[in-house]
PDB file of C-alpha atoms in Angstrom:
ATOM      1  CA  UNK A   1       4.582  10.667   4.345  1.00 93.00           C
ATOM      2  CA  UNK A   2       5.554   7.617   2.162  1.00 95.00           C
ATOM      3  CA  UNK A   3       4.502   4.265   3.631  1.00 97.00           C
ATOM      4  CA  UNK A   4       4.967   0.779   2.379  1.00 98.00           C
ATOM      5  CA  UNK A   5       3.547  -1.815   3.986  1.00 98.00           C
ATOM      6  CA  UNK A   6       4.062  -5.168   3.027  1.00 98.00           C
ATOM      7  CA  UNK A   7       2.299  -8.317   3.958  1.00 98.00           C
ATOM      8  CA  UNK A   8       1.225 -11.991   2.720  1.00 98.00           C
ATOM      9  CA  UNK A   9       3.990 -13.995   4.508  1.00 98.00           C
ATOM     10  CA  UNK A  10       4.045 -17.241   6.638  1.00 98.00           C
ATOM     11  CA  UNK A  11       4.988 -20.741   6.590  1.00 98.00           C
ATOM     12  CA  UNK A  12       5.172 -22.897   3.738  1.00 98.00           C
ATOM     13  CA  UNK A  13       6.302 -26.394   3.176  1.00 98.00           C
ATOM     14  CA  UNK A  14       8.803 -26.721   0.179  1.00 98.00           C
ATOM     15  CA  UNK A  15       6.895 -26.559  -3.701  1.00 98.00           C
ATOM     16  CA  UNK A  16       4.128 -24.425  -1.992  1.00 98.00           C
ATOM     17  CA  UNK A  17       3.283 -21.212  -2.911  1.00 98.00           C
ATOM     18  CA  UNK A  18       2.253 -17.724  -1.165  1.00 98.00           C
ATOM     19  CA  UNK A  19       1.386 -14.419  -2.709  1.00 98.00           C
ATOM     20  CA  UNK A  20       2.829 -11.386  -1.011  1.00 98.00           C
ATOM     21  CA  UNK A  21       1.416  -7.721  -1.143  1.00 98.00           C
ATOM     22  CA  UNK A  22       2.756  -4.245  -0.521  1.00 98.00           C
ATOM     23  CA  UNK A  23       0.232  -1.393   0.033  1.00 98.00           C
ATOM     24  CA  UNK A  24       1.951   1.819  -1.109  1.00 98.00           C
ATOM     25  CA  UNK A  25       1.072   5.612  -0.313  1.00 97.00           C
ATOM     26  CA  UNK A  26       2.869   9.392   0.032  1.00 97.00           C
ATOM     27  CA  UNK A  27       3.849   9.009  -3.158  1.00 96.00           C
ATOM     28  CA  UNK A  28       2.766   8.881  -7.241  1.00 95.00           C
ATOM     29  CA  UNK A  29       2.842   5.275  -7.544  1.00 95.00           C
ATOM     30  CA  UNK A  30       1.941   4.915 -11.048  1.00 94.00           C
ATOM     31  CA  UNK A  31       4.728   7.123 -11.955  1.00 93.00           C
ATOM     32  CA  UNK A  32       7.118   4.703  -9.638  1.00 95.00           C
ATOM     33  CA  UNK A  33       9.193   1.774 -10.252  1.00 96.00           C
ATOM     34  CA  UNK A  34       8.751  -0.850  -7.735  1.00 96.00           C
ATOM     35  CA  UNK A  35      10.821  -3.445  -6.543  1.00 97.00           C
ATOM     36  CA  UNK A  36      11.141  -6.751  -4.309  1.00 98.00           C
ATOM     37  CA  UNK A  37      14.220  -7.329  -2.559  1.00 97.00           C
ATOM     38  CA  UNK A  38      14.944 -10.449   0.134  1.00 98.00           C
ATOM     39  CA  UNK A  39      17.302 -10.767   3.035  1.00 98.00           C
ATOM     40  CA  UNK A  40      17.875 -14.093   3.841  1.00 97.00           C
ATOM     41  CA  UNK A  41      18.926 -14.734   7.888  1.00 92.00           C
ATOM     42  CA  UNK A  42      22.910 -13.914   8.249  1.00 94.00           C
ATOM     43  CA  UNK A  43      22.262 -12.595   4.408  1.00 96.00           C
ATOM     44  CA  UNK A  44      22.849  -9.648   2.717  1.00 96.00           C
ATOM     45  CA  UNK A  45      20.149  -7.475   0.488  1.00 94.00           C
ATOM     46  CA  UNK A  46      19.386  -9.531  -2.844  1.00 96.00           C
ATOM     47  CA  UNK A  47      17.397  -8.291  -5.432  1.00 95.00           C
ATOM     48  CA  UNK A  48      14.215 -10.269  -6.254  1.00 98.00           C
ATOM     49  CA  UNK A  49      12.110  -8.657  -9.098  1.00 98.00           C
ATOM     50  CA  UNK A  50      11.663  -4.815 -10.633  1.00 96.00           C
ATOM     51  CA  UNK A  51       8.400  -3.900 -12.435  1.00 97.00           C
ATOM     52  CA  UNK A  52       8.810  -0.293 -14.116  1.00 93.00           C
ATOM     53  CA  UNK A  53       6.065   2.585 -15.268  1.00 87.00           C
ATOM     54  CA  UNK A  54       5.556   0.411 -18.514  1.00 81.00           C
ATOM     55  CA  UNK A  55       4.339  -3.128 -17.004  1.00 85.00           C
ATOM     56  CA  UNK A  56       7.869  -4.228 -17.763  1.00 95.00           C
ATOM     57  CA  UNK A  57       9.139  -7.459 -15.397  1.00 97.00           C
ATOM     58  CA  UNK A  58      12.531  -8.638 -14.477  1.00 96.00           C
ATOM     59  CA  UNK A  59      13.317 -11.219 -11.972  1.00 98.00           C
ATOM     60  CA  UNK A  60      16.612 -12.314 -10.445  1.00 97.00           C
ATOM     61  CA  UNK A  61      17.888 -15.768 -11.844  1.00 98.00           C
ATOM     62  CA  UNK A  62      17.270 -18.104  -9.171  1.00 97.00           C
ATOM     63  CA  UNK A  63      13.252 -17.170  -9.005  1.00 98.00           C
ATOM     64  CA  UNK A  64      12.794 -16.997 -13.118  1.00 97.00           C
ATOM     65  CA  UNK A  65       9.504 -18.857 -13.802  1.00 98.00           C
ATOM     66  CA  UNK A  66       8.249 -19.368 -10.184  1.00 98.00           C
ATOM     67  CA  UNK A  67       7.541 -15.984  -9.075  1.00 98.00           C
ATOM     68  CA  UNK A  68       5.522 -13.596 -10.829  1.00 98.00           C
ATOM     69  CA  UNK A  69       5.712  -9.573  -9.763  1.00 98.00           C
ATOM     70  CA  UNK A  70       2.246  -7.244 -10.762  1.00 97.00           C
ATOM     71  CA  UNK A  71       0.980  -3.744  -9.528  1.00 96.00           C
ATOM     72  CA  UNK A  72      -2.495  -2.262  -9.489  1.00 96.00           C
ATOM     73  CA  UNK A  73      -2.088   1.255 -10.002  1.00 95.00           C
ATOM     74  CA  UNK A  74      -5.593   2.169  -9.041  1.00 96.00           C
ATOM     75  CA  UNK A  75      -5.125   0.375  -5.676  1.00 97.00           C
ATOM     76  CA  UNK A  76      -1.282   1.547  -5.115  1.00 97.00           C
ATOM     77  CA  UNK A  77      -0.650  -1.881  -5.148  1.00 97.00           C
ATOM     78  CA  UNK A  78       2.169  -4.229  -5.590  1.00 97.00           C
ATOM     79  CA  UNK A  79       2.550  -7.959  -5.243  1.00 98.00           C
ATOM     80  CA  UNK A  80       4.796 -10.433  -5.445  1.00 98.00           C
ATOM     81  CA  UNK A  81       3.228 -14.229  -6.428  1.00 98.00           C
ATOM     82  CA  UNK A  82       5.738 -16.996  -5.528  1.00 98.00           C
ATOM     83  CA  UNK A  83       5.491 -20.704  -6.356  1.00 98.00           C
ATOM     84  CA  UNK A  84       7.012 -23.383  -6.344  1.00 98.00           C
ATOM     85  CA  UNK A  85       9.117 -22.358  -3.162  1.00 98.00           C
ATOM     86  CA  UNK A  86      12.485 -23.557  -1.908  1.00 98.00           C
ATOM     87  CA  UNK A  87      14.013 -23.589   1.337  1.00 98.00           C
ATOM     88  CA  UNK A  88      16.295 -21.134   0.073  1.00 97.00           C
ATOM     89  CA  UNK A  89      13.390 -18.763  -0.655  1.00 98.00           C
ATOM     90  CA  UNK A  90      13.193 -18.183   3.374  1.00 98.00           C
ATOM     91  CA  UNK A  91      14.139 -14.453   4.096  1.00 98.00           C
ATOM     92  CA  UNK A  92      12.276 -11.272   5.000  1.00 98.00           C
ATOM     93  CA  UNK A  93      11.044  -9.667   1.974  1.00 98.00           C
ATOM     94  CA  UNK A  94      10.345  -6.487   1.582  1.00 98.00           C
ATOM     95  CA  UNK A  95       8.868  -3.908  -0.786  1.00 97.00           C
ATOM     96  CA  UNK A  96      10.818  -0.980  -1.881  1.00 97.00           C
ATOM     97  CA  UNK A  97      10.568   1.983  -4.968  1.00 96.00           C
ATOM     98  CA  UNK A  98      13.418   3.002  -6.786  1.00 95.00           C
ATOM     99  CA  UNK A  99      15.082   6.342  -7.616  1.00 92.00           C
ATOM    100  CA  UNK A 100      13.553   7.154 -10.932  1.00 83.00           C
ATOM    101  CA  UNK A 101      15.415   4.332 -13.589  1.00 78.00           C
ATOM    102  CA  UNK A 102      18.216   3.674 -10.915  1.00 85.00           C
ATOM    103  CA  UNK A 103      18.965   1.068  -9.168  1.00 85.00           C
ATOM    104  CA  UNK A 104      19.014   3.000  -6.007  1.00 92.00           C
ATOM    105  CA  UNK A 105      16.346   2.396  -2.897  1.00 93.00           C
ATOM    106  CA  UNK A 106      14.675   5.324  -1.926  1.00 92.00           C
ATOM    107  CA  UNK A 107      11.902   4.111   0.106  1.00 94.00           C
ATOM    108  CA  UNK A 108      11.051   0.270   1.387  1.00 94.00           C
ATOM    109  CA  UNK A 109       8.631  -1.096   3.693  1.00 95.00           C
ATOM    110  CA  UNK A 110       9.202  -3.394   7.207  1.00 97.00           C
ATOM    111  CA  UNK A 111       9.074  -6.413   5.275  1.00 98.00           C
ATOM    112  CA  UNK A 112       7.122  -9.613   5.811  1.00 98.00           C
ATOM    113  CA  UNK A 113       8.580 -12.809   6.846  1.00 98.00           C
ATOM    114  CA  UNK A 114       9.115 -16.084   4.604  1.00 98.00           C
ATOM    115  CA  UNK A 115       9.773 -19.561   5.763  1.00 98.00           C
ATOM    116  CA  UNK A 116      10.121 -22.532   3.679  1.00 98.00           C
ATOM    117  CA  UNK A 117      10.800 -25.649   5.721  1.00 97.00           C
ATOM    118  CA  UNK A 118       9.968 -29.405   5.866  1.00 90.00           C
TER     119      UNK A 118
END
């Protein structure tokens, strides 16, 4: 059974940082590509960062330079490090692994709540 379980999140004041992790399993995660994606209250899906099979990393505009995506194969982890956080940062974020080189969601986790206020 695949399971992704994400955690890491709270509340932050704005320019604080927090370092989210997703714990992976039922699948070959090495062989995966994982992704972050955010839904922001009232919000639809946005796409956050990808890291592929190679150690590649891609990040969505608006988080370039502040957040930082890794993966520990060995420990079928993936984490998301974000700094430098905005107000519009607050969603539920949630780990997910893509359909081989697609951009399609096959599996994603519950997600873990982030609030940036005051």
């Amino acid at each position: 059974e695949v399971q992704l379980v994400e955690s890491g999140g709270g509340l932050v004041q704005p320019g604080g940082s927090l370092k989210l992790s997703c714990q992976a399993s039922g699948f070959t995660f090495s062989s995966s590509v994982m992704t972050w994606v955010r839904q922001a209250p009232g919000k639809g899906l946005e796409w956050v960062s990808v890291i592929n099979r190679g150690g590649g990393r891609y990040y969505v505009d608006s988080v370039q330079g502040r957040f930082t995506i890794s993966r520990d194969n060995a420990k079928n982890m993936v984490y998301l490090q974000m700094n430098a956080l905005k107000p519009e940062d607050t969603a539920r974020y949630y780990c997910a692994k893509l359909v081989g080189s697609s951009w399609l969601v096959d599996y994603w986790g519950q997600g873990t709540q982030v609030i940036v206020s005051s």
